[in-house]
Amino acid sequence: MIRNYGVDSALWKGFHPRSVAVVGASQDPTKRGHQVVKALLDRGFAGKVHPVHPAGGTLLGLPVARSVEEVGGSPELAVICTPAATVPSVVRSCGLAGVSVAVVLAGGFKERGPEGVRLEEELREVAKDTGVRVLGPNTSGFLNLKHGLDVIGIPQARRGGLGLLAQSGNTILGLLNDAAETPGCGFSLVMGVGNEADVSFHECLEVLGRDPDTRAILIHAESITQGRPFLESARRISRRKPLVALKGGRSRTGSQAARSHTGAVSTDHATVKAALRQAGIVEVRRSDDLLPVGRTLATQPPAKAGEGFAILADGGGH
């Protein structure tokens, strides 16, 4: 289903929550259900953190609710750290608890074959039935560094003016590591879309476009499943903020890798290249160009069509 352009109010609340439920919270420090709770506390998230696990008890000094429904106050965001097979029922519980957005970290959906396809379709139907917006599945999560909201668990990530939208968790990790070694380079919002069972690329792009702390947006895409709404969003946003994109899956081998990674099917790159240009997106061909190009454009006022030319020199005398 293609939703209306603009920012879904539930989606905006989920990315700017006052409380977060971590479903599948774990006492084991090697599990994501432990790491997410710890990352939120370490970042100083100003809202409430609610670990959820059927066993109850306490975790890192916080009381553990036995279910999402047991968490009071309808948390705007739920981070689901349970196995793939349990996810549809957990999302249904999130709907009963009044959750706006659920982030599904687990893999094992359409990227894993027919059974995964069936499970992802079930998840999509549950999201539609409950009204819970689902980011993922098979996503690394997201960061909102202004609010101390770290669902990825990358302590070296610094706050700055760059937004990042990607399908690959490893790409996100690499860019955040590179930025940590670059003085004055940091991020506002970082979003991993995963398989896009519900929340799509263009909806995340709209959130980044609306965010006042984001001065330029970096995009890494293996495929763009809803091309028209994405390009419409990009065309509007690129008039106000630079958009820099690296398209994966350009070769036959890359397309096969994308399909095994997120179940994505790449489009002919010549077509994609022309569409990106028409939408005002700056395309780079190398992963190590994405950060420096985006960082440079973030420091410049947006260029407007028909206003002449620019001169680049190393001094005023030229």
mmCIF file of C-alpha atoms in Angstrom:
data_model
loop_
_atom_site.group_PDB
_atom_site.id
_atom_site.type_symbol
_atom_site.label_atom_id
_atom_site.label_comp_id
_atom_site.label_asym_id
_atom_site.label_seq_id
_atom_site.Cartn_x
_atom_site.Cartn_y
_atom_site.Cartn_z
ATOM 1 C CA MET A 1 0.000 0.000 0.000
ATOM 2 C CA ILE A 2 1.310 3.490 -0.896
ATOM 3 C CA ARG A 3 0.515 5.991 1.816
ATOM 4 C CA ASN A 4 0.036 9.730 1.342
ATOM 5 C CA TYR A 5 3.169 11.818 1.045
ATOM 6 C CA GLY A 6 4.206 13.660 4.189
ATOM 7 C CA VAL A 7 5.005 12.476 7.692
ATOM 8 C CA ASP A 8 2.610 9.999 9.303
ATOM 9 C CA SER A 9 1.796 11.401 12.768
ATOM 10 C CA ALA A 10 2.167 7.976 14.404
ATOM 11 C CA LEU A 11 5.538 7.543 12.732
ATOM 12 C CA TRP A 12 6.735 10.927 13.957
ATOM 13 C CA LYS A 13 5.682 10.079 17.532
ATOM 14 C CA GLY A 14 7.493 6.754 17.352
ATOM 15 C CA PHE A 15 10.756 8.373 16.278
ATOM 16 C CA HIS A 16 10.380 11.024 19.010
ATOM 17 C CA PRO A 17 8.952 8.973 21.892
ATOM 18 C CA ARG A 18 8.506 9.848 25.531
ATOM 19 C CA SER A 19 8.666 6.175 26.520
ATOM 20 C CA VAL A 20 10.124 3.006 25.005
ATOM 21 C CA ALA A 21 9.224 -0.627 25.639
ATOM 22 C CA VAL A 22 12.015 -3.132 24.934
ATOM 23 C CA VAL A 23 10.270 -6.472 24.274
ATOM 24 C CA GLY A 24 12.501 -9.468 24.828
ATOM 25 C CA ALA A 25 14.662 -7.681 27.382
ATOM 26 C CA SER A 26 17.411 -10.041 28.543
ATOM 27 C CA GLN A 27 19.768 -10.440 31.462
ATOM 28 C CA ASP A 28 22.389 -11.727 29.001
ATOM 29 C CA PRO A 29 24.714 -8.852 27.930
ATOM 30 C CA THR A 30 25.315 -10.542 24.554
ATOM 31 C CA LYS A 31 21.610 -10.324 23.592
ATOM 32 C CA ARG A 32 20.060 -7.372 21.768
ATOM 33 C CA GLY A 33 17.319 -7.255 24.384
ATOM 34 C CA HIS A 34 19.966 -6.336 26.961
ATOM 35 C CA GLN A 35 22.048 -4.119 24.696
ATOM 36 C CA VAL A 36 19.135 -1.901 23.651
ATOM 37 C CA VAL A 37 18.146 -1.204 27.264
ATOM 38 C CA LYS A 38 21.751 -0.430 28.164
ATOM 39 C CA ALA A 39 22.246 1.837 25.123
ATOM 40 C CA LEU A 40 19.164 3.875 26.011
ATOM 41 C CA LEU A 41 20.397 4.312 29.575
ATOM 42 C CA ASP A 42 23.978 5.084 28.549
ATOM 43 C CA ARG A 43 22.809 7.728 26.058
ATOM 44 C CA GLY A 44 20.746 9.407 28.744
ATOM 45 C CA PHE A 45 17.373 8.965 27.045
ATOM 46 C CA ALA A 46 15.149 11.476 28.838
ATOM 47 C CA GLY A 47 11.989 9.394 28.584
ATOM 48 C CA LYS A 48 10.975 6.197 30.318
ATOM 49 C CA VAL A 49 12.512 2.821 29.456
ATOM 50 C CA HIS A 50 10.361 -0.259 30.060
ATOM 51 C CA PRO A 51 12.043 -3.678 29.733
ATOM 52 C CA VAL A 52 9.508 -6.410 28.905
ATOM 53 C CA HIS A 53 9.955 -10.141 29.531
ATOM 54 C CA PRO A 54 7.523 -12.828 30.760
ATOM 55 C CA ALA A 55 9.833 -13.641 33.682
ATOM 56 C CA GLY A 56 9.543 -10.140 35.155
ATOM 57 C CA GLY A 57 12.097 -9.065 37.786
ATOM 58 C CA THR A 58 14.541 -6.197 37.260
ATOM 59 C CA LEU A 59 17.103 -5.325 34.574
ATOM 60 C CA LEU A 60 19.841 -2.716 34.993
ATOM 61 C CA GLY A 61 17.890 -1.251 37.890
ATOM 62 C CA LEU A 62 14.586 -1.068 35.981
ATOM 63 C CA PRO A 63 11.439 -3.076 36.742
ATOM 64 C CA VAL A 64 10.617 -5.603 34.009
ATOM 65 C CA ALA A 65 6.997 -5.763 32.822
ATOM 66 C CA ARG A 66 5.686 -9.233 31.941
ATOM 67 C CA SER A 67 3.935 -8.021 28.776
ATOM 68 C CA VAL A 68 3.590 -4.881 26.673
ATOM 69 C CA GLU A 69 0.030 -4.467 27.922
ATOM 70 C CA GLU A 70 1.392 -4.379 31.484
ATOM 71 C CA VAL A 71 3.447 -1.274 30.667
ATOM 72 C CA GLY A 72 1.474 1.777 31.733
ATOM 73 C CA GLY A 73 1.029 4.933 29.708
ATOM 74 C CA SER A 74 1.003 3.512 26.149
ATOM 75 C CA PRO A 75 4.674 3.733 25.114
ATOM 76 C CA GLU A 76 5.029 5.394 21.708
ATOM 77 C CA LEU A 77 7.860 3.063 20.670
ATOM 78 C CA ALA A 78 8.428 -0.674 21.099
ATOM 79 C CA VAL A 79 11.726 -2.319 20.188
ATOM 80 C CA ILE A 80 11.065 -5.997 19.500
ATOM 81 C CA CYS A 81 14.071 -8.217 20.226
ATOM 82 C CA THR A 82 12.319 -11.597 20.015
ATOM 83 C CA PRO A 83 12.703 -14.315 17.315
ATOM 84 C CA ALA A 84 11.000 -13.883 13.953
ATOM 85 C CA ALA A 85 8.239 -16.446 14.556
ATOM 86 C CA THR A 86 6.979 -14.518 17.598
ATOM 87 C CA VAL A 87 6.931 -11.082 15.986
ATOM 88 C CA PRO A 88 3.357 -10.940 14.565
ATOM 89 C CA SER A 89 1.821 -11.804 17.941
ATOM 90 C CA VAL A 90 4.070 -9.298 19.719
ATOM 91 C CA VAL A 91 3.042 -6.547 17.287
ATOM 92 C CA ARG A 92 -0.602 -7.407 17.942
ATOM 93 C CA SER A 93 0.064 -6.965 21.663
ATOM 94 C CA CYS A 94 1.706 -3.625 20.880
ATOM 95 C CA GLY A 95 -1.512 -2.564 19.160
ATOM 96 C CA LEU A 96 -3.532 -3.408 22.277
ATOM 97 C CA ALA A 97 -1.062 -1.377 24.360
ATOM 98 C CA GLY A 98 -1.374 1.726 22.161
ATOM 99 C CA VAL A 99 2.144 1.612 20.706
ATOM 100 C CA SER A 100 2.705 3.906 17.689
ATOM 101 C CA VAL A 101 5.822 2.321 16.153
ATOM 102 C CA ALA A 102 7.410 -1.107 16.559
ATOM 103 C CA VAL A 103 11.015 -1.672 15.470
ATOM 104 C CA VAL A 104 11.545 -5.314 14.462
ATOM 105 C CA LEU A 105 15.215 -6.284 14.672
ATOM 106 C CA ALA A 106 14.903 -9.993 13.823
ATOM 107 C CA GLY A 107 15.841 -11.421 10.449
ATOM 108 C CA GLY A 108 14.279 -14.553 9.010
ATOM 109 C CA PHE A 109 11.585 -12.993 6.843
ATOM 110 C CA LYS A 110 11.372 -12.594 3.048
ATOM 111 C CA GLU A 111 15.157 -12.711 2.689
ATOM 112 C CA ARG A 112 14.999 -16.369 3.865
ATOM 113 C CA GLY A 113 12.669 -17.904 1.290
ATOM 114 C CA PRO A 114 8.983 -18.920 1.017
ATOM 115 C CA GLU A 115 8.331 -19.455 4.729
ATOM 116 C CA GLY A 116 9.898 -16.084 5.492
ATOM 117 C CA VAL A 117 7.759 -14.460 2.806
ATOM 118 C CA ARG A 118 4.634 -15.903 4.449
ATOM 119 C CA LEU A 119 5.727 -14.676 7.882
ATOM 120 C CA GLU A 120 6.442 -11.176 6.575
ATOM 121 C CA GLU A 121 3.028 -11.032 4.911
ATOM 122 C CA GLU A 122 1.445 -12.000 8.232
ATOM 123 C CA LEU A 123 3.410 -9.224 9.929
ATOM 124 C CA ARG A 124 2.226 -6.729 7.305
ATOM 125 C CA GLU A 125 -1.396 -7.726 7.864
ATOM 126 C CA VAL A 126 -1.056 -7.404 11.640
ATOM 127 C CA ALA A 127 0.434 -3.927 11.215
ATOM 128 C CA LYS A 128 -2.488 -2.961 8.992
ATOM 129 C CA ASP A 129 -5.066 -4.410 11.408
ATOM 130 C CA THR A 130 -3.609 -2.790 14.527
ATOM 131 C CA GLY A 131 -2.392 0.531 13.113
ATOM 132 C CA VAL A 132 1.080 -0.054 14.564
ATOM 133 C CA ARG A 133 3.712 1.246 12.157
ATOM 134 C CA VAL A 134 6.473 -1.347 11.780
ATOM 135 C CA LEU A 135 10.088 -0.414 10.989
ATOM 136 C CA GLY A 136 11.798 -3.481 9.548
ATOM 137 C CA PRO A 137 11.909 -6.398 9.990
ATOM 138 C CA ASN A 138 15.565 -7.311 9.569
ATOM 139 C CA THR A 139 16.624 -3.787 10.532
ATOM 140 C CA SER A 140 19.555 -2.518 12.572
ATOM 141 C CA GLY A 141 17.213 0.016 14.213
ATOM 142 C CA PHE A 142 17.559 3.779 14.392
ATOM 143 C CA LEU A 143 19.216 6.638 16.261
ATOM 144 C CA ASN A 144 17.788 9.992 17.310
ATOM 145 C CA LEU A 145 20.856 11.491 18.943
ATOM 146 C CA LYS A 146 19.213 14.762 20.006
ATOM 147 C CA HIS A 147 16.924 12.774 22.292
ATOM 148 C CA GLY A 148 19.492 10.172 23.392
ATOM 149 C CA LEU A 149 17.498 7.501 21.579
ATOM 150 C CA ASP A 150 19.857 4.698 20.531
ATOM 151 C CA VAL A 151 18.160 1.558 19.221
ATOM 152 C CA ILE A 152 21.259 0.461 17.285
ATOM 153 C CA GLY A 153 23.810 0.438 20.101
ATOM 154 C CA ILE A 154 26.751 2.382 18.650
ATOM 155 C CA PRO A 155 28.362 4.396 21.471
ATOM 156 C CA GLN A 156 30.856 6.131 19.148
ATOM 157 C CA ALA A 157 28.095 7.828 17.122
ATOM 158 C CA ARG A 158 28.231 11.605 17.516
ATOM 159 C CA ARG A 159 25.513 14.197 17.157
ATOM 160 C CA GLY A 160 25.654 16.484 14.120
ATOM 161 C CA GLY A 161 23.767 17.698 11.068
ATOM 162 C CA LEU A 162 23.715 14.600 8.852
ATOM 163 C CA GLY A 163 20.735 12.302 8.421
ATOM 164 C CA LEU A 164 21.300 8.732 7.253
ATOM 165 C CA LEU A 165 18.811 6.378 5.604
ATOM 166 C CA ALA A 166 20.006 2.883 4.672
ATOM 167 C CA GLN A 167 18.953 -0.725 4.185
ATOM 168 C CA SER A 168 22.278 -2.184 5.311
ATOM 169 C CA GLY A 169 23.224 -2.299 8.973
ATOM 170 C CA ASN A 170 26.872 -2.780 8.066
ATOM 171 C CA THR A 171 26.777 0.340 5.887
ATOM 172 C CA ILE A 172 25.340 2.281 8.813
ATOM 173 C CA LEU A 173 28.024 0.924 11.137
ATOM 174 C CA GLY A 174 30.811 1.777 8.682
ATOM 175 C CA LEU A 175 29.601 5.348 8.145
ATOM 176 C CA LEU A 176 29.166 5.973 11.864
ATOM 177 C CA ASN A 177 32.676 4.646 12.529
ATOM 178 C CA ASP A 178 34.130 6.846 9.766
ATOM 179 C CA ALA A 179 32.286 9.897 11.086
ATOM 180 C CA ALA A 180 33.606 9.250 14.607
ATOM 181 C CA GLU A 181 37.140 9.665 13.233
ATOM 182 C CA THR A 182 36.295 12.876 11.326
ATOM 183 C CA PRO A 183 36.357 16.092 13.399
ATOM 184 C CA GLY A 184 33.096 18.002 13.380
ATOM 185 C CA CYS A 185 31.141 15.209 11.680
ATOM 186 C CA GLY A 186 28.043 13.746 13.282
ATOM 187 C CA PHE A 187 24.450 12.645 12.794
ATOM 188 C CA SER A 188 20.988 13.819 13.738
ATOM 189 C CA LEU A 189 18.804 10.855 12.746
ATOM 190 C CA VAL A 190 19.934 7.453 11.480
ATOM 191 C CA MET A 191 17.367 4.992 10.122
ATOM 192 C CA GLY A 192 17.729 1.399 8.948
ATOM 193 C CA VAL A 193 14.656 0.441 6.921
ATOM 194 C CA GLY A 194 15.354 -3.302 6.660
ATOM 195 C CA ASN A 195 12.805 -5.230 4.582
ATOM 196 C CA GLU A 196 10.205 -2.411 4.526
ATOM 197 C CA ALA A 197 7.285 -4.656 5.426
ATOM 198 C CA ASP A 198 5.369 -1.519 6.453
ATOM 199 C CA VAL A 199 7.367 1.703 6.882
ATOM 200 C CA SER A 200 8.937 2.522 3.528
ATOM 201 C CA PHE A 201 11.963 4.417 2.296
ATOM 202 C CA HIS A 202 10.052 7.546 1.319
ATOM 203 C CA GLU A 203 8.306 7.764 4.703
ATOM 204 C CA CYS A 204 11.656 7.727 6.503
ATOM 205 C CA LEU A 205 12.923 10.306 4.023
ATOM 206 C CA GLU A 206 9.977 12.553 4.907
ATOM 207 C CA VAL A 207 10.880 12.309 8.603
ATOM 208 C CA LEU A 208 14.462 13.342 7.818
ATOM 209 C CA GLY A 209 13.212 16.135 5.587
ATOM 210 C CA ARG A 210 11.043 17.531 8.364
ATOM 211 C CA ASP A 211 13.689 17.215 11.089
ATOM 212 C CA PRO A 212 15.081 20.716 11.872
ATOM 213 C CA ASP A 213 18.488 19.379 12.967
ATOM 214 C CA THR A 214 19.166 17.520 9.700
ATOM 215 C CA ARG A 215 21.094 19.669 7.180
ATOM 216 C CA ALA A 216 21.881 16.985 4.577
ATOM 217 C CA ILE A 217 20.663 13.423 4.039
ATOM 218 C CA LEU A 218 22.785 10.409 3.081
ATOM 219 C CA ILE A 219 20.994 7.504 1.377
ATOM 220 C CA HIS A 220 22.164 3.953 0.777
ATOM 221 C CA ALA A 221 19.642 1.901 -1.197
ATOM 222 C CA GLU A 222 19.795 -1.652 -2.483
ATOM 223 C CA SER A 223 16.385 -1.235 -4.085
ATOM 224 C CA ILE A 224 13.565 1.300 -4.026
ATOM 225 C CA THR A 225 10.333 -0.663 -4.023
ATOM 226 C CA GLN A 226 8.006 2.366 -4.083
ATOM 227 C CA GLY A 227 9.863 4.433 -6.634
ATOM 228 C CA ARG A 228 7.304 7.113 -7.452
ATOM 229 C CA PRO A 229 6.566 8.275 -3.881
ATOM 230 C CA PHE A 230 10.286 8.134 -3.055
ATOM 231 C CA LEU A 231 11.193 10.350 -6.020
ATOM 232 C CA GLU A 232 8.332 12.750 -5.289
ATOM 233 C CA SER A 233 9.523 13.102 -1.695
ATOM 234 C CA ALA A 234 13.131 13.501 -2.799
ATOM 235 C CA ARG A 235 12.222 16.154 -5.370
ATOM 236 C CA ARG A 236 10.533 18.303 -2.728
ATOM 237 C CA ILE A 237 13.112 17.763 0.004
ATOM 238 C CA SER A 238 16.145 18.323 -2.250
ATOM 239 C CA ARG A 239 15.020 21.952 -2.757
ATOM 240 C CA ARG A 240 15.673 22.540 0.940
ATOM 241 C CA LYS A 241 18.286 19.945 1.905
ATOM 242 C CA PRO A 242 20.996 18.190 -0.119
ATOM 243 C CA LEU A 243 20.391 14.481 -0.751
ATOM 244 C CA VAL A 244 23.385 12.250 -1.498
ATOM 245 C CA ALA A 245 22.814 8.635 -2.545
ATOM 246 C CA LEU A 246 24.836 5.488 -3.086
ATOM 247 C CA LYS A 247 22.884 2.848 -5.009
ATOM 248 C CA GLY A 248 23.842 -0.742 -4.248
ATOM 249 C CA GLY A 249 23.102 -3.700 -6.495
ATOM 250 C CA ARG A 250 24.283 -1.917 -9.660
ATOM 251 C CA SER A 251 25.907 -5.051 -11.085
ATOM 252 C CA ARG A 252 24.451 -8.538 -11.558
ATOM 253 C CA THR A 253 26.474 -9.824 -8.597
ATOM 254 C CA GLY A 254 25.428 -6.868 -6.466
ATOM 255 C CA SER A 255 21.787 -7.467 -7.321
ATOM 256 C CA GLN A 256 22.081 -11.100 -6.199
ATOM 257 C CA ALA A 257 23.708 -9.985 -2.930
ATOM 258 C CA ALA A 258 20.879 -7.504 -2.296
ATOM 259 C CA ARG A 259 18.281 -10.208 -2.844
ATOM 260 C CA SER A 260 19.902 -12.505 -0.273
ATOM 261 C CA HIS A 261 20.370 -9.641 2.199
ATOM 262 C CA THR A 262 16.942 -7.989 2.417
ATOM 263 C CA GLY A 263 14.999 -9.766 -0.310
ATOM 264 C CA ALA A 264 15.389 -6.661 -2.482
ATOM 265 C CA VAL A 265 15.249 -6.769 -6.276
ATOM 266 C CA SER A 266 17.410 -4.125 -7.932
ATOM 267 C CA THR A 267 16.322 -2.045 -10.922
ATOM 268 C CA ASP A 268 18.405 -1.354 -14.045
ATOM 269 C CA HIS A 269 20.942 1.205 -12.866
ATOM 270 C CA ALA A 270 20.783 3.456 -15.910
ATOM 271 C CA THR A 271 17.102 4.020 -15.171
ATOM 272 C CA VAL A 272 17.775 4.620 -11.478
ATOM 273 C CA LYS A 273 20.619 7.048 -12.226
ATOM 274 C CA ALA A 274 18.423 9.196 -14.464
ATOM 275 C CA ALA A 275 15.581 9.188 -11.921
ATOM 276 C CA LEU A 276 17.871 10.215 -9.060
ATOM 277 C CA ARG A 277 19.253 13.106 -11.105
ATOM 278 C CA GLN A 278 15.756 14.339 -11.991
ATOM 279 C CA ALA A 279 14.808 14.269 -8.303
ATOM 280 C CA GLY A 280 17.773 16.476 -7.379
ATOM 281 C CA ILE A 281 19.744 13.688 -5.694
ATOM 282 C CA VAL A 282 23.546 13.711 -5.934
ATOM 283 C CA GLU A 283 24.706 10.172 -6.719
ATOM 284 C CA VAL A 284 28.118 8.892 -5.641
ATOM 285 C CA ARG A 285 29.673 5.668 -6.923
ATOM 286 C CA ARG A 286 31.887 4.732 -3.958
ATOM 287 C CA SER A 287 30.950 4.096 -0.348
ATOM 288 C CA ASP A 288 33.833 6.242 0.889
ATOM 289 C CA ASP A 289 32.475 9.236 -1.076
ATOM 290 C CA LEU A 290 29.090 9.241 0.641
ATOM 291 C CA LEU A 291 30.191 10.822 3.924
ATOM 292 C CA PRO A 292 32.561 13.549 2.620
ATOM 293 C CA VAL A 293 30.159 14.675 -0.110
ATOM 294 C CA GLY A 294 27.250 14.812 2.324
ATOM 295 C CA ARG A 295 29.307 16.591 4.964
ATOM 296 C CA THR A 296 30.474 19.201 2.455
ATOM 297 C CA LEU A 297 26.981 19.895 1.132
ATOM 298 C CA ALA A 298 25.607 20.136 4.676
ATOM 299 C CA THR A 299 27.732 23.248 5.247
ATOM 300 C CA GLN A 300 26.393 25.041 2.152
ATOM 301 C CA PRO A 301 23.082 26.834 1.561
ATOM 302 C CA PRO A 302 20.770 24.878 -0.766
ATOM 303 C CA ALA A 303 21.316 25.683 -4.444
ATOM 304 C CA LYS A 304 18.310 26.967 -6.384
ATOM 305 C CA ALA A 305 17.773 26.238 -10.052
ATOM 306 C CA GLY A 306 18.274 29.167 -12.406
ATOM 307 C CA GLU A 307 20.401 31.270 -10.062
ATOM 308 C CA GLY A 308 23.637 31.175 -12.072
ATOM 309 C CA PHE A 309 26.843 29.302 -11.319
ATOM 310 C CA ALA A 310 29.264 28.661 -8.486
ATOM 311 C CA ILE A 311 33.039 29.216 -8.367
ATOM 312 C CA LEU A 312 35.211 26.890 -6.305
ATOM 313 C CA ALA A 313 38.738 28.106 -5.549
ATOM 314 C CA ASP A 314 41.331 27.867 -2.789
ATOM 315 C CA GLY A 315 41.377 31.602 -2.148
ATOM 316 C CA GLY A 316 39.611 34.884 -2.843
ATOM 317 C CA GLY A 317 42.373 36.235 -5.114
ATOM 318 C CA HIS A 318 41.379 33.966 -7.991
#
